Short mmCIF file of C-alpha atoms and ligand atoms in Angstrom, two decimals:
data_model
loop_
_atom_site.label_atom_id
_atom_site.label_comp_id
_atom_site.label_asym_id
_atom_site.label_seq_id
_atom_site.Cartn_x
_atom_site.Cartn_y
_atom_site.Cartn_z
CA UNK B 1 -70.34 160.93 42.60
CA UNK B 2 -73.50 163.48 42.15
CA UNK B 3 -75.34 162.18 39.29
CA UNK B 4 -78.41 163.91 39.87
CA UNK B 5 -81.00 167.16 41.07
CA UNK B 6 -82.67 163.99 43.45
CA UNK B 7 -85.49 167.00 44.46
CA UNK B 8 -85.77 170.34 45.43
CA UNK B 9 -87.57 170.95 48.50
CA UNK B 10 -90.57 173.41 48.72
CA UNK B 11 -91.77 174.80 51.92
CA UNK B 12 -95.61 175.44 52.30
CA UNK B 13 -98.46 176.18 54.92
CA UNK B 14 -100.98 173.34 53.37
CA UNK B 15 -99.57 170.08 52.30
CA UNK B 16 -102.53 169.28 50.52
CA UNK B 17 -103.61 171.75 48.46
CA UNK B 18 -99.69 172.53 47.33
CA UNK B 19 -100.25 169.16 46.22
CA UNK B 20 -103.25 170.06 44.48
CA UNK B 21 -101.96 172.91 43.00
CA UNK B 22 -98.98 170.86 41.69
CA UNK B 23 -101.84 168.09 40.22
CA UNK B 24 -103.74 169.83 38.65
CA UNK B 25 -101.40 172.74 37.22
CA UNK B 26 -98.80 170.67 35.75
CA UNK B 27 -100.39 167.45 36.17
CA UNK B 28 -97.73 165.59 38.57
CA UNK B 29 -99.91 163.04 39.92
CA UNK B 30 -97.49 160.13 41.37
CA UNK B 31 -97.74 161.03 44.87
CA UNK B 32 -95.77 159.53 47.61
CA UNK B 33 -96.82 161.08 51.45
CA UNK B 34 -94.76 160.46 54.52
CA UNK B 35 -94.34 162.06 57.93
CA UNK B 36 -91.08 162.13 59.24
CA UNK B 37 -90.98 162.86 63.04
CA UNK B 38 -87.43 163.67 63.29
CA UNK B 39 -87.25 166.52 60.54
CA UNK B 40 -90.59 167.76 61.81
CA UNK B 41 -92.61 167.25 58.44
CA UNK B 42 -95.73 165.94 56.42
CA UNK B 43 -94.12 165.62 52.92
CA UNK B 44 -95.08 164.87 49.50
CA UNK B 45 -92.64 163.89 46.79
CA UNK B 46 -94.24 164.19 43.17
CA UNK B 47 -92.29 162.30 40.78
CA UNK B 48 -91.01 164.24 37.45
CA UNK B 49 -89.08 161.97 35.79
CA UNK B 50 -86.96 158.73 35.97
CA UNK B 51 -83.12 159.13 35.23
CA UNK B 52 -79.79 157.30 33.52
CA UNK B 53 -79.18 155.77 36.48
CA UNK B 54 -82.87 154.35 37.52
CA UNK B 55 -83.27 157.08 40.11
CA UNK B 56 -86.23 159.56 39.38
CA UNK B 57 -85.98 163.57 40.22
CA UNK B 58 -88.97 165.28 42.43
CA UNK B 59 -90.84 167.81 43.61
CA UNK B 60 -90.96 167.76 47.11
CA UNK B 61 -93.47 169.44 49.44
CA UNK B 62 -93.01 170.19 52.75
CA UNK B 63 -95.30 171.18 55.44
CA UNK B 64 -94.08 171.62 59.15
CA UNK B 65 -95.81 169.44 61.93
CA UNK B 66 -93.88 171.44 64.81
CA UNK B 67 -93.58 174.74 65.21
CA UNK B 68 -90.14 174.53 66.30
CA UNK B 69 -88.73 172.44 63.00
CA UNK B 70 -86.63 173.97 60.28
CA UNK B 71 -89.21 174.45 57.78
CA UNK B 72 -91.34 176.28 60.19
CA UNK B 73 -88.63 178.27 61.44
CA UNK B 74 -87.85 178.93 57.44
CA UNK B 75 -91.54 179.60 56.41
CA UNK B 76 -92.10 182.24 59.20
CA UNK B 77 -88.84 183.70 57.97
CA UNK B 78 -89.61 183.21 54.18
CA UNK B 79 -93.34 182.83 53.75
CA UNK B 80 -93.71 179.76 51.11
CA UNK B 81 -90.84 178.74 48.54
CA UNK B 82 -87.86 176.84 47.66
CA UNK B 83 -86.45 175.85 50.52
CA UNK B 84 -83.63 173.15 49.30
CA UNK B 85 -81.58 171.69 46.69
CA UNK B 86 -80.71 167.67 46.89
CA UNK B 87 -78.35 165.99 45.06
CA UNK B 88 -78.46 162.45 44.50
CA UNK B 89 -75.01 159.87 45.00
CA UNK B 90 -74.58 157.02 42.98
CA UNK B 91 -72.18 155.96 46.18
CA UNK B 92 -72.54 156.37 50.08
CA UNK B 93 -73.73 159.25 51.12
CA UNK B 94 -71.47 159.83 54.31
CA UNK B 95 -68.41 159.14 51.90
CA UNK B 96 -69.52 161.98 49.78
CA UNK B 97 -70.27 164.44 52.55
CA UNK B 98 -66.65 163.24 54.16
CA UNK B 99 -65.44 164.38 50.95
CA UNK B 100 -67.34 167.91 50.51
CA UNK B 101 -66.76 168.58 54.58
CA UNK B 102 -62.69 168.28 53.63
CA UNK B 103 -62.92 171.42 51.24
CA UNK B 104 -64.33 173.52 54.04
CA UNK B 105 -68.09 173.10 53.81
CA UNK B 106 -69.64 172.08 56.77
CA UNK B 107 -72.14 169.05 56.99
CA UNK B 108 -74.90 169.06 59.56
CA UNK B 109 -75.03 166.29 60.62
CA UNK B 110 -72.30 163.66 62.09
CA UNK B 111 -73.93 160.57 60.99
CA UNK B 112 -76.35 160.37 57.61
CA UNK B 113 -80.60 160.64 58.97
CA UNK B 114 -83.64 158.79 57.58
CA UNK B 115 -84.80 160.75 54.63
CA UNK B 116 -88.08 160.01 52.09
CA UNK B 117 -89.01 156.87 51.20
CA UNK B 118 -86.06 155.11 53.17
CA UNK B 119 -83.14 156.81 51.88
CA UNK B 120 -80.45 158.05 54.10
CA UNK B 121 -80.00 161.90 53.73
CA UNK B 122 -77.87 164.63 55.17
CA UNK B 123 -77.28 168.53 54.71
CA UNK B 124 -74.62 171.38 54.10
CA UNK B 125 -74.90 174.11 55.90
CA UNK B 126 -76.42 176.99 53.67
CA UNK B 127 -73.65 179.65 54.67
CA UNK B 128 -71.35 177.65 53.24
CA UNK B 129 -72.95 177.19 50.17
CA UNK B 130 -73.32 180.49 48.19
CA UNK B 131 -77.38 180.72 50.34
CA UNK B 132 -78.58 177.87 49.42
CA UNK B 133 -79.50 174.47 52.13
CA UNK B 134 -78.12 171.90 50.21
CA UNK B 135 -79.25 167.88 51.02
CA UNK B 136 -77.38 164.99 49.44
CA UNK B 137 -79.21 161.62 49.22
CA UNK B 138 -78.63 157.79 48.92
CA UNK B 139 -81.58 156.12 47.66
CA UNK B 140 -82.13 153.06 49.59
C1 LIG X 1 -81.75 178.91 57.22
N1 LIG X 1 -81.00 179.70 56.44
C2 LIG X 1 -81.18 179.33 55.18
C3 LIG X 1 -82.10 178.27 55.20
N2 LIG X 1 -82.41 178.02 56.50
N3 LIG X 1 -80.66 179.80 54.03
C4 LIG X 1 -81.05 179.20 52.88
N4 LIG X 1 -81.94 178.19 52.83
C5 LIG X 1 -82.48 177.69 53.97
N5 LIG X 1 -83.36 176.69 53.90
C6 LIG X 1 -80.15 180.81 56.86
C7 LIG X 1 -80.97 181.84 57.65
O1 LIG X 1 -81.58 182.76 56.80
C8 LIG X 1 -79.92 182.46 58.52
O2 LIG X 1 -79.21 183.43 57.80
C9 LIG X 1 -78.98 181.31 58.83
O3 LIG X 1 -79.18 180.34 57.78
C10 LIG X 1 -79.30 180.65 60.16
O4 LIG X 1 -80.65 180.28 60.10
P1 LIG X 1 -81.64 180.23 61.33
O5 LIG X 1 -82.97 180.67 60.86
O6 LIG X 1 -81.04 180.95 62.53
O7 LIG X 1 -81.76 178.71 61.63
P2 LIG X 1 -80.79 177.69 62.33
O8 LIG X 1 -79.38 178.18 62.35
O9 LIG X 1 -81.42 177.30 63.62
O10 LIG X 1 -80.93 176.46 61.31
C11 LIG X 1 -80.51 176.54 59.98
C12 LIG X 1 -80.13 175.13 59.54
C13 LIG X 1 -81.38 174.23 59.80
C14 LIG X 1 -79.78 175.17 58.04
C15 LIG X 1 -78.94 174.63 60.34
O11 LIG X 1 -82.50 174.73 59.06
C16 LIG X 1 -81.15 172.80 59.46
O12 LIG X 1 -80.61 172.03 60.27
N6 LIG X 1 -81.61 172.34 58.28
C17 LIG X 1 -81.44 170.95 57.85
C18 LIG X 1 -82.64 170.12 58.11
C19 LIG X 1 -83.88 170.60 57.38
O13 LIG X 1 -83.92 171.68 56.83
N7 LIG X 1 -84.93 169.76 57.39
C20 LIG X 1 -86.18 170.03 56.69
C21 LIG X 1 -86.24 169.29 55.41
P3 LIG X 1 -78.97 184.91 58.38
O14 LIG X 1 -78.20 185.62 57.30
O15 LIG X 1 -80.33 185.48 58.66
O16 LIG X 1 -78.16 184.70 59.63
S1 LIG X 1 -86.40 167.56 55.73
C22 LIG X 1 -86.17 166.79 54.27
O17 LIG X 1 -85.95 167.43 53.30
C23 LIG X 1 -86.27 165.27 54.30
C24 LIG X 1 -87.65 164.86 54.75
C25 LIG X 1 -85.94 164.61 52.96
O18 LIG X 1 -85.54 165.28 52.00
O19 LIG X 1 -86.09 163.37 52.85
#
């Protein structure tokens, strides 16, 4: 089941002062920084609050490290903005997108990828999803 907004994804030129800006304007200050080589990003997640089910919900910032990634592709598009939606599962991730993928909405990927902070991720394809790139997430 989706229990949760997990983050929303934010696409922006300079990963550090977005974080800044996010500091010191509404004073999110629990910072957690990773690269992750396959997506093509240096990303911040800013934790907002924890939830029912232990989980937390975030702010996450992304910056591409590759021209040819899908935020970089997006922000030269787009300019800076929300880029995604992610919903959290309380179950396994794949089973979910199985599930969504057998009412006609196709998932991006055949097996689920290495998101933040360990969890295992995957998308939905924004056509099929009224405009908007959609990521569900497992926590680890
Ligand atoms: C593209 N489109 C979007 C969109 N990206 N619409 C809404 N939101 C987005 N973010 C639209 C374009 O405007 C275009 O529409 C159509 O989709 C095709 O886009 P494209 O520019 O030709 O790009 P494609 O087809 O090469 O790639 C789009 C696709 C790609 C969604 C398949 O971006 C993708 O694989 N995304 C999933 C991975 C990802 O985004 N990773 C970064 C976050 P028109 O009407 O112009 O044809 S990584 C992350 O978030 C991790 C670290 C984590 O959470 O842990």
């Amino acid at each position: 089941m989706l229990t949760r907004i997990d983050h929303i994804g934010i696409a922006c030129h300079d990963l550090d002062a977005t974080v800044a800006f996010y500091r010191d304007t509404y004073g999110f200050t629990d910072a957690h920084v990773e690269v992750n080589e396959e997506q093509g990003v240096r990303e911040a997640m800013l934790k907002i609050n924890e939830t029912g089910d232990g989980a937390a919900s975030y702010i996450q910032l992304l910056e591409p490290i590759r021209d040819d990634s899908p935020v970089a592709k997006w922000l030269a598009k787009n300019g800076e903005g929300v880029h995604h939606i992610a919903f959290g599962t309380d179950g396994d991730v794949q089973d979910e997108a199985d599930g969504i993928a057998a009412k006609g909405v196709r998932v991006l990927y055949d097996a689920p990828r290495r998101g933040s902070m360990g969890s295992r991720i995957t998308f939905l394809h924004p056509k099929d999803a009224h405009g908007v790139l959609t990521e569900l997430v497992q926590k680890p």
